[in-house]
Coordinates of C-alpha atoms and ligand atoms in Angstrom, one line a residue:
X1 CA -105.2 162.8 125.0
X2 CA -105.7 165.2 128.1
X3 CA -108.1 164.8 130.5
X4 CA -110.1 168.1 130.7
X5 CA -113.9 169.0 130.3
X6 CA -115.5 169.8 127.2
X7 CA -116.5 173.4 126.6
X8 CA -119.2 173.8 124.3
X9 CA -116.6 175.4 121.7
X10 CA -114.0 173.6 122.1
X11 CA -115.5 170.8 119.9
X12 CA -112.4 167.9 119.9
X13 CA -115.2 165.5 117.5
X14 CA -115.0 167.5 114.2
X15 CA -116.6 165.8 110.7
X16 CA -114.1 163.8 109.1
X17 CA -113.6 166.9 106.4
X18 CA -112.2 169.3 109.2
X19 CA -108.8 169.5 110.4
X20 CA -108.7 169.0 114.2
X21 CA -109.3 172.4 116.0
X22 CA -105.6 174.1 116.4
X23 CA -104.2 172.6 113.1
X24 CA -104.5 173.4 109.6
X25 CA -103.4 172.7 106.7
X26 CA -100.4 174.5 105.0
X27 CA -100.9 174.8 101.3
X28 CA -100.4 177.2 98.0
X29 CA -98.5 180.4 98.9
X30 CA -98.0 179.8 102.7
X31 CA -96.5 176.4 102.4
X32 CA -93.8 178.3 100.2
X33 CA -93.0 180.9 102.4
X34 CA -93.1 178.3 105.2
X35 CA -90.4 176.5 103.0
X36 CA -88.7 179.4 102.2
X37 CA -88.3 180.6 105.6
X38 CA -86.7 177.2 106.9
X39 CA -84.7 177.3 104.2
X40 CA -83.0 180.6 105.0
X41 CA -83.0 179.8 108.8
X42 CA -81.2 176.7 107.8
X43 CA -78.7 178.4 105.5
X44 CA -77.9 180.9 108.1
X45 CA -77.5 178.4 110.3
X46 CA -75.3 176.2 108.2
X47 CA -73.3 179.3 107.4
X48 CA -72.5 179.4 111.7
X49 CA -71.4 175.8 111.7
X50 CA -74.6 174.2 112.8
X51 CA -75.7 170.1 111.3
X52 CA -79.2 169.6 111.2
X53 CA -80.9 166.8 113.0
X54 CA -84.5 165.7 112.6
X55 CA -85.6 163.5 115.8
X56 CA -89.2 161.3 115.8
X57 CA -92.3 163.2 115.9
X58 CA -93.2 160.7 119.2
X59 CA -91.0 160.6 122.0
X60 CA -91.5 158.4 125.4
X61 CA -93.6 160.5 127.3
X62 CA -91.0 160.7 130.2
X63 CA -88.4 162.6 128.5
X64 CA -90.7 165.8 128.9
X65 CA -91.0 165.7 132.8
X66 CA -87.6 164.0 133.5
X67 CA -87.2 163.8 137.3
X68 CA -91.0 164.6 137.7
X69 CA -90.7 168.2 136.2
X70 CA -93.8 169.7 135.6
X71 CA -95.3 172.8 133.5
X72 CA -98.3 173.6 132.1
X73 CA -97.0 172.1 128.9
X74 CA -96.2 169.0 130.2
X75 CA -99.0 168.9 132.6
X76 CA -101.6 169.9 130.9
X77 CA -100.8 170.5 127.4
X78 CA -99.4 167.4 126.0
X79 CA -101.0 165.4 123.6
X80 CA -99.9 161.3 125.5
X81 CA -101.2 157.8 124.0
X82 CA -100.8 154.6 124.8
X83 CA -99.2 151.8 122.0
X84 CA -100.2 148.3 121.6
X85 CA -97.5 147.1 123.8
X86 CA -98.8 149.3 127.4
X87 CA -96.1 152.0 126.2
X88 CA -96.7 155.4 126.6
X89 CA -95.4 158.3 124.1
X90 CA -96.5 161.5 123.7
X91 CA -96.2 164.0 120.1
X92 CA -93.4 166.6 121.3
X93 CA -94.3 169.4 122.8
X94 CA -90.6 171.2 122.2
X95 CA -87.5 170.0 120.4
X96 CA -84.6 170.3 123.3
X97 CA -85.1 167.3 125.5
X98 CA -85.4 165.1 122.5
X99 CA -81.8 166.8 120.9
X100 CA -80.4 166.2 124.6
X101 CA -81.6 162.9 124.3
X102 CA -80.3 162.2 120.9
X103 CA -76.9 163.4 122.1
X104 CA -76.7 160.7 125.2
X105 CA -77.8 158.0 122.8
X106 CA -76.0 158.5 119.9
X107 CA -72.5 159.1 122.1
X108 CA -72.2 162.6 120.8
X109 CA -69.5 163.8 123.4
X110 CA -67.1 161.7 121.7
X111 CA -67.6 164.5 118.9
X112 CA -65.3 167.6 118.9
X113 CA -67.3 170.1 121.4
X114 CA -69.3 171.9 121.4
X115 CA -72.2 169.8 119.1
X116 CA -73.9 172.6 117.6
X117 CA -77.3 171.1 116.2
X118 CA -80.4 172.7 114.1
X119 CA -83.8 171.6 113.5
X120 CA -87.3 172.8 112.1
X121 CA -90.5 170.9 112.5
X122 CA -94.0 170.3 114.2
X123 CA -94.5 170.0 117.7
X124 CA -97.9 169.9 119.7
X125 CA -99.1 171.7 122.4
X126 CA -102.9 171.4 123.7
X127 CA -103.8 174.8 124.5
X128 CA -106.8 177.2 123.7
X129 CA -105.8 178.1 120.3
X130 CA -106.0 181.7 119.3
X131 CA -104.0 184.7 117.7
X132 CA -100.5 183.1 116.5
X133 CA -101.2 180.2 119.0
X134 CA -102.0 176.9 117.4
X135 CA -102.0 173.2 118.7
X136 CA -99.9 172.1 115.9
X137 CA -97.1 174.8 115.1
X138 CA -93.5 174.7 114.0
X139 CA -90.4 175.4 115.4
X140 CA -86.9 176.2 113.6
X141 CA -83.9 175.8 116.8
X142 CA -80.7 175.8 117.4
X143 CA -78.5 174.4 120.7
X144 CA -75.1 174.2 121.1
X145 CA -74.1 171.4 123.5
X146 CA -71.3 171.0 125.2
X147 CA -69.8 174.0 126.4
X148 CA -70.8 176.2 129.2
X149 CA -69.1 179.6 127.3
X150 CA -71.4 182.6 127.4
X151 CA -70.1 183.1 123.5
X152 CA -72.6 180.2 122.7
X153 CA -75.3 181.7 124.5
X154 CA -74.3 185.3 122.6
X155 CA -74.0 183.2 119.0
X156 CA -77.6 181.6 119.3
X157 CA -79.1 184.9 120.0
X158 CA -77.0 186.7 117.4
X159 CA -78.6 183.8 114.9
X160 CA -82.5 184.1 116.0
X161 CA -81.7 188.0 115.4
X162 CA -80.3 187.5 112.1
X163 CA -83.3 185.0 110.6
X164 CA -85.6 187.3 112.0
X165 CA -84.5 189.9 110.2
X166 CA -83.6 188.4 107.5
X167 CA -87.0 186.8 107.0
X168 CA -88.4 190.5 107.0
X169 CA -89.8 190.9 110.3
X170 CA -89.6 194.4 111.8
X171 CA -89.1 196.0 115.3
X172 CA -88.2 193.3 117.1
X173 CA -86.9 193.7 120.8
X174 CA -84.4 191.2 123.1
X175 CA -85.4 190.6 126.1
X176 CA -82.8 188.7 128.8
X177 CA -82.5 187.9 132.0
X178 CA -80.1 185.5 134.1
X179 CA -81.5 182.9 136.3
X180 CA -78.3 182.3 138.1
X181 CA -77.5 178.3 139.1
X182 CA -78.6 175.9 141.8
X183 CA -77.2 177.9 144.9
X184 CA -78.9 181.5 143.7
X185 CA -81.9 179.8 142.3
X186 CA -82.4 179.0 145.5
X187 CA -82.2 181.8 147.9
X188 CA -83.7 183.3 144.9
X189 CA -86.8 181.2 145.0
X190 CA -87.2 181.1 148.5
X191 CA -87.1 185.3 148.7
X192 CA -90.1 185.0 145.9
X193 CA -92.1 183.0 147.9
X194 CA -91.7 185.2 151.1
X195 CA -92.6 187.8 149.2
X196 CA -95.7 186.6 147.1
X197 CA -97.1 185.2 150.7
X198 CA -97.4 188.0 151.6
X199 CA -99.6 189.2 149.1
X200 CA -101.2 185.6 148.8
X201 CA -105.2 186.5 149.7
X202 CA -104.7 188.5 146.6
X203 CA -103.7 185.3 144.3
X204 CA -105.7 183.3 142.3
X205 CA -106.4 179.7 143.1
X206 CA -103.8 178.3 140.2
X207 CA -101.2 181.1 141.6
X208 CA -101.3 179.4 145.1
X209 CA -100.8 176.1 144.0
X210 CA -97.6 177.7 141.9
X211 CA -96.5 179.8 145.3
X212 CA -96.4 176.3 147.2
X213 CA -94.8 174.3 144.0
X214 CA -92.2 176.8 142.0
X215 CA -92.8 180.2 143.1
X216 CA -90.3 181.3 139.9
X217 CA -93.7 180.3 137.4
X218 CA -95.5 183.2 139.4
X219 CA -93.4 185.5 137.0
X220 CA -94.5 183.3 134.2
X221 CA -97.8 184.2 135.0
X222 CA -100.1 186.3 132.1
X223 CA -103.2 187.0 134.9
X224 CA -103.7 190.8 134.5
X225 CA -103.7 191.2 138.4
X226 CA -100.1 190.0 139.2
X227 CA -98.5 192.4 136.7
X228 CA -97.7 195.1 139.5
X229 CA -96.9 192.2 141.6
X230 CA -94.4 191.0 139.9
X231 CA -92.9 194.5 138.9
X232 CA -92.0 194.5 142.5
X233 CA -91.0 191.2 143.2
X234 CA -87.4 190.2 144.1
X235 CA -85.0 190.1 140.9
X236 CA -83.1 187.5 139.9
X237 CA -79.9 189.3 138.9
X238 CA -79.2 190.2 142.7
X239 CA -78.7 187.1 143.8
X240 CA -76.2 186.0 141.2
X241 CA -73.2 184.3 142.4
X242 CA -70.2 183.5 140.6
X243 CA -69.2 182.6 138.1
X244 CA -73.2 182.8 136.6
X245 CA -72.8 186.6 137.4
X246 CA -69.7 187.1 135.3
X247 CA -71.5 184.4 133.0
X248 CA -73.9 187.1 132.2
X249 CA -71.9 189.8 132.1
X250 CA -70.0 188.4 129.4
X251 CA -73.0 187.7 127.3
X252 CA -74.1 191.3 127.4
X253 CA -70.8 192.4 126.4
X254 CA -71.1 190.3 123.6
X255 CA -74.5 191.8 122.6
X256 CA -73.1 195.2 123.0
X257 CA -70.0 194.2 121.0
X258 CA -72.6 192.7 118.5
X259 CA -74.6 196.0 118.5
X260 CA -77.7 194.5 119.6
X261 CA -79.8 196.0 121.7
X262 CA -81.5 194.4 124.5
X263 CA -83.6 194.6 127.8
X264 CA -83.3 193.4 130.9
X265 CA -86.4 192.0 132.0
X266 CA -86.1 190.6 135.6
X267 CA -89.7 188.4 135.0
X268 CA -88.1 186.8 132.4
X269 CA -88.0 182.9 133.6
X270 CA -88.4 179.7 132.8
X271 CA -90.0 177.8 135.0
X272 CA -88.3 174.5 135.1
X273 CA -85.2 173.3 137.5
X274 CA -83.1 172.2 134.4
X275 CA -83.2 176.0 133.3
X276 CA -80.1 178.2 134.6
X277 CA -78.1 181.7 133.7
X278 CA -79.4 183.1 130.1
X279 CA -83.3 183.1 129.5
X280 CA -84.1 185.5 126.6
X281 CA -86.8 186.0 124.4
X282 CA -87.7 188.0 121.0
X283 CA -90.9 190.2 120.8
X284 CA -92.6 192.2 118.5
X285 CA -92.5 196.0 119.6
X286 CA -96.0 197.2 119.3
X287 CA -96.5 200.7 118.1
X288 CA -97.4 202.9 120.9
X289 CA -99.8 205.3 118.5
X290 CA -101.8 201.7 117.7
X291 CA -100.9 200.1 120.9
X292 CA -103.9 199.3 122.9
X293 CA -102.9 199.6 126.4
X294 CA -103.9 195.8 126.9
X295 CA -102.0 194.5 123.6
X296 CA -99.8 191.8 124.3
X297 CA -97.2 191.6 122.2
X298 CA -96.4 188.5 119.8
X299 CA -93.1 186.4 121.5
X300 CA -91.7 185.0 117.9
X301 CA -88.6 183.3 120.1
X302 CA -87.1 182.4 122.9
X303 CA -84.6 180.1 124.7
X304 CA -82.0 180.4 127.5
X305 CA -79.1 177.5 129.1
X306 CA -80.3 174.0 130.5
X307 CA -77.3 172.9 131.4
X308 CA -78.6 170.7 134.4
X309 CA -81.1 168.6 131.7
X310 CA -78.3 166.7 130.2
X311 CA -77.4 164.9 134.0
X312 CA -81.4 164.8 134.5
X313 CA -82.1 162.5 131.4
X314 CA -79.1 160.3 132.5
X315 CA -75.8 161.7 130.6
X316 CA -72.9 160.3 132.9
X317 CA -71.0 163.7 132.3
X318 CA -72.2 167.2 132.8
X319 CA -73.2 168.9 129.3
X320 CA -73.7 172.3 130.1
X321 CA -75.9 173.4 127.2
X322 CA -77.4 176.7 125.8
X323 CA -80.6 176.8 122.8
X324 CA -83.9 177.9 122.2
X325 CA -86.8 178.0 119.1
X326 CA -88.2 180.5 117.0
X327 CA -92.3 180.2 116.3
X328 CA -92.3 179.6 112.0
X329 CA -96.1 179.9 112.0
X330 CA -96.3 183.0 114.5
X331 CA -93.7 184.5 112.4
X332 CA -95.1 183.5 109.2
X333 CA -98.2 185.3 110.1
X334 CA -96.3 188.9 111.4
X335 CA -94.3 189.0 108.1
X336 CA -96.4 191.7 105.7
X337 CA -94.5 191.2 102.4
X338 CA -94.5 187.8 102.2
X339 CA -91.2 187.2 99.6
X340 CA -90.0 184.1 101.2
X341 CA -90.0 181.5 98.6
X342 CA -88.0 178.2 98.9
X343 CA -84.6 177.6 96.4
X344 CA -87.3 174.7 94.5
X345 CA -90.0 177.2 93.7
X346 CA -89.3 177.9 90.0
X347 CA -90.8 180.7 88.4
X348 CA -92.5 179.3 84.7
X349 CA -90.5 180.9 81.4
X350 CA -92.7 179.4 79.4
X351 CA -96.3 178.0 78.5
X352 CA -96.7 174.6 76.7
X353 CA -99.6 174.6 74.4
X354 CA -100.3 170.7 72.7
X355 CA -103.4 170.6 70.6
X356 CA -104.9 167.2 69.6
X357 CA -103.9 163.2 70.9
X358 CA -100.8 163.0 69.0
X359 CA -99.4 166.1 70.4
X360 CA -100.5 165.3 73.9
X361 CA -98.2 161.9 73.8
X362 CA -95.4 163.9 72.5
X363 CA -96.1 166.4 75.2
X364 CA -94.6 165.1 78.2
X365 CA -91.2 164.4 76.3
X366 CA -90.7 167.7 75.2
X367 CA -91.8 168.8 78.7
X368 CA -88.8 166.7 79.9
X369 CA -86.4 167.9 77.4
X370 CA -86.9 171.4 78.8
X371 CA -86.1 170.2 82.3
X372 CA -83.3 168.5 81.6
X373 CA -82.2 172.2 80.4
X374 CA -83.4 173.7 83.7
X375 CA -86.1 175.4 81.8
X376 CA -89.9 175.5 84.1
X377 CA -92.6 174.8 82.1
X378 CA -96.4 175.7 82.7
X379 CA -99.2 173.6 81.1
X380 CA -102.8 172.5 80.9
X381 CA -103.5 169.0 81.3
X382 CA -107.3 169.6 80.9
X383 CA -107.8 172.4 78.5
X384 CA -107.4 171.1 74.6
X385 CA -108.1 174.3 72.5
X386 CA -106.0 176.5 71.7
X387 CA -107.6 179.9 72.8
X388 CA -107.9 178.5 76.0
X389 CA -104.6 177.6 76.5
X390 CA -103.4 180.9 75.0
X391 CA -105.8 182.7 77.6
X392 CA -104.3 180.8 80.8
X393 CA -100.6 181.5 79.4
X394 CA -102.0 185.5 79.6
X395 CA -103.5 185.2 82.8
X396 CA -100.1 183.9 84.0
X397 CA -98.4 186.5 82.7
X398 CA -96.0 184.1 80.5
X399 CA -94.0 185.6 78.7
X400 CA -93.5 182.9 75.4
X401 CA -95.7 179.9 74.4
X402 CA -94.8 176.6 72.8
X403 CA -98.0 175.2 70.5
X404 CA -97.4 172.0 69.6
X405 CA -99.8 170.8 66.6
X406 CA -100.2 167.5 64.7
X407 CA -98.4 168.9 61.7
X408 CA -95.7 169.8 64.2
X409 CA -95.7 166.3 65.7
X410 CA -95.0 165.1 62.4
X411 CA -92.2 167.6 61.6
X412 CA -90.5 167.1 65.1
X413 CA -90.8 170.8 65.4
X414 CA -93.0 173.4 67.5
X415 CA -93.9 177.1 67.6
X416 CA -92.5 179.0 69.7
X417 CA -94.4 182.5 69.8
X418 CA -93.9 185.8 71.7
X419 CA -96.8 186.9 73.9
X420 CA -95.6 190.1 73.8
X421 CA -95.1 191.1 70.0
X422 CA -97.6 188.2 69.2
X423 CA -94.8 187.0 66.2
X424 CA -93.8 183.2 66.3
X425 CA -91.2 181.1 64.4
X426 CA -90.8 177.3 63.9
X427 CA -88.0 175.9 65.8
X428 CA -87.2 172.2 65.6
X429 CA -87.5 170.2 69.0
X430 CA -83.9 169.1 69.1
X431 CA -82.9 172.7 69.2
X432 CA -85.6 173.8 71.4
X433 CA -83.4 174.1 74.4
X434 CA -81.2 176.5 73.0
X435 CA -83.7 178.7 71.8
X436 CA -85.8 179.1 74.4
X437 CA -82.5 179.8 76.5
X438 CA -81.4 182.3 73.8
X439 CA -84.6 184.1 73.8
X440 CA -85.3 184.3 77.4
X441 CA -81.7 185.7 78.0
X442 CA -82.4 188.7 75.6
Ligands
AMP1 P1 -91.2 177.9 123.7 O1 -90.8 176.6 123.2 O2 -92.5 177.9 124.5 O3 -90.1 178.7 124.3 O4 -91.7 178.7 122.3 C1 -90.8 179.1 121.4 C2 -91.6 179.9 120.3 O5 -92.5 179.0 119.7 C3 -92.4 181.0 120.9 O6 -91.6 182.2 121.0 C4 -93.5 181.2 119.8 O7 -93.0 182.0 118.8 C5 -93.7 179.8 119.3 N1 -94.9 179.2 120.0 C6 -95.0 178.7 121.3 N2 -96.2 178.2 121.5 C7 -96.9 178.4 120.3 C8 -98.2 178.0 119.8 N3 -99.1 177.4 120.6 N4 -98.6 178.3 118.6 C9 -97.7 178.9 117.7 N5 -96.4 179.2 118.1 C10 -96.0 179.0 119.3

């Protein structure tokens, strides 16, 4: 776990019948739409050419700070234990080093390029939860490895775009910005931290540190006070070199080709070394008549090109690389009609009413005979009359009922009656299949 003191709120020890702070548990009409949503992700995905993957929850802790990276989500976020053995893994914070890594074990550039890979899951972050930020969320990504093309990093955006959409959410904006490679990085660093020096009895403790460390996570920064700094800071974008310049140039074509709209927002970075070119990231666009000044708007996505990580974690070859995740929860919780339901979710046609023991054994088989013909079927296990039934059937909004009887039983027959016009006809079990199907197609 991470060192850090104990606020009084931030209570870690809950009672054994609370979730841990940060996490909950995903159940009744969210865990559908949850479902639902990674299911269209996924299609749309699969629809692009992508294979899914699912990689271990647990990961050696060293694959998050290869080469003695650090962030704030490696540093101080990550949730680390020790095994039995002395070894130490940590729950993941993010998806794209273990997908790298899975593509250097498993041999993958013996594949056709590029390997284009999707995923949706949990990962773990230990931060101060609060709106759309939790310590348990999940993430639904995509990567293409393998090719250094700025269609890739043009295709992935073009996705995120589509399942955002597609899932319902509104006014979303593209943000993008290009970080350049090693060379520009670095002139481009160095000019930050000339120029944040100068301003440096105005930083904050945590913002000195970053001057002297990675002056780039200065435009990471949320503090209120550096927002004017950092509006003036040096931009990126001028100190692109070839071929990262035309690299980025081609991926805006691409969006303008695409039709999508997009910003260029020069404090757009991320702050570690493997990071290079394309950063981008998806916002909500706050209404201006609502917005409160302050507001900070909900980031459902983002990603951008790591093609130095693949040489970092040890692949012998270069694997220039371009990716990034969408937030399922935080998206989950901007969506206002919530109509995501997974392929599974079946709606009920009809209500099976059993009355008395011997109808209750013969219940399950006739349940299962109206399965095998695709037919949902809604029940009460616990209630035995039959106005009760008939009221819960209602309440459902049902539209016919099955009442099986003992003198049914016996004649290997049920009722099947019409909520609607209240009539009802006998129909023997053999043929209840048909029927049913008959009458619900009218
Ligand atoms: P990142 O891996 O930090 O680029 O995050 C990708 C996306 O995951 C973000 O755009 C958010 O939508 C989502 N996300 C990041 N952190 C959290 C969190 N603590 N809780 C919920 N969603 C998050």
């Amino acid at each position: 776990m991470p060192r850090e003191k104990k606020s009084k709120n931030d209570k870690e020890e809950g009672g054994p019948l609370q979730v841990p702070k940060g996490t909950r548990d995903i159940w009744g009409d969210e865990y559908f739409a949850m479902h639902g949503l990674l299911e269209k992700a996924s299609e749309i995905a699969l629809y692009y050419g992508f294979s899914p993957i699912e990689t271990p929850i647990l990961e050696y802790e060293a694959l998050f700070h290869p080469a003695g990276e650090y962030t704030d989500m490696v540093q101080k976020e990550m949730y680390t234990l020790r095994t039995k053995g002395g070894g130490k893994l940590a729950l993941r914070p993010e998806v794209t080093a273990p997908i790298v890594r899975a593509y250097i074990e498993h041999g993958m550039h013996a594949l056709p390029q590029p390997v284009m890979l999707y995923y949706g899951g949990p990962v773990f972050r230990h931060d101060n939860p609060q709106r759309g930020r939790w310590r348990e969320f999940r993430q639904f990504g995509l990567e293409i490895l393998g090719t250094e093309k700025s269609v890739a990093d043009a295709m992935i955006i073009r996705i995120f775009l589509t399942i955002l959409e597609e899932v319902g959410l509104k006014n979303i904006s593209l943000e993008i910005n290009s970080l350049g490679d090693k060379d520009s990085r670095g002139a481009y660093k160095r000019a930050l931290g000339t120029y944040f020096k100068k301003y440096a009895s105005d930083l904050s403790q945590n913002a000195k540190m970053l001057l002297v460390k990675n002056p780039l996570r200065l435009l990471d920064s949320k503090d209120a006070g550096m927002a004017d700094l950092k509006k003036n800071a040096p931009q990126s974008i001028e100190f692109l070199q070839e071929p990262a310049k035309s690299h980025f140039k081609e991926v805006l074509e691409y969006l303008d080709a695409l039709g999508i709209p997009y910003k260029i927002e020069n404090t757009l970075v991320r702050g570690l070394d493997y990071y290079n070119r394309t950063a981008f990231e998806f916002k909500e666009t706050l209404p201006e008549e609502e917005g409160n000044p302050d507001a900070r708007p909900l980031e459902f996505g983002g990603g951008g090109r790591y093609d130095y990580l693949g040489k970092m974690l040890g692949s012998k070859k270069p694997l220039p690389a371009v990716g990034g995740a969408i937030g399922v929860d935080r998206i989950l919780s901007a969506v206002k009609e919530k109509h995501l339901a997974p392929r599974i979710l079946k709606k009920p046609k009809v209500f099976f009413i059993q009355l008395g023991f011997e109808a209750k054994l013969k219940s399950l088989s006739v349940v299962e005979i109206l399965r095998k013909a695709r037919l949902p079927v809604k029940h009460s296990l616990s209630k035995d009359g039959l106005a009760a039934q008939l009221g819960l059937a209602e309440k459902l909004e049902i539209p016919w009922v099955i009442i099986l009887g003992q003198k049914e039983v016996l004649e290997e027959s049920v009722i099947v009656r019409n909520m609607e016009d209240r009539s009802q006809k006998t129909v023997r079990i053999d043929s209840l299949a048909d029927y049913i199907k008959k009458v619900i197609a009218k």
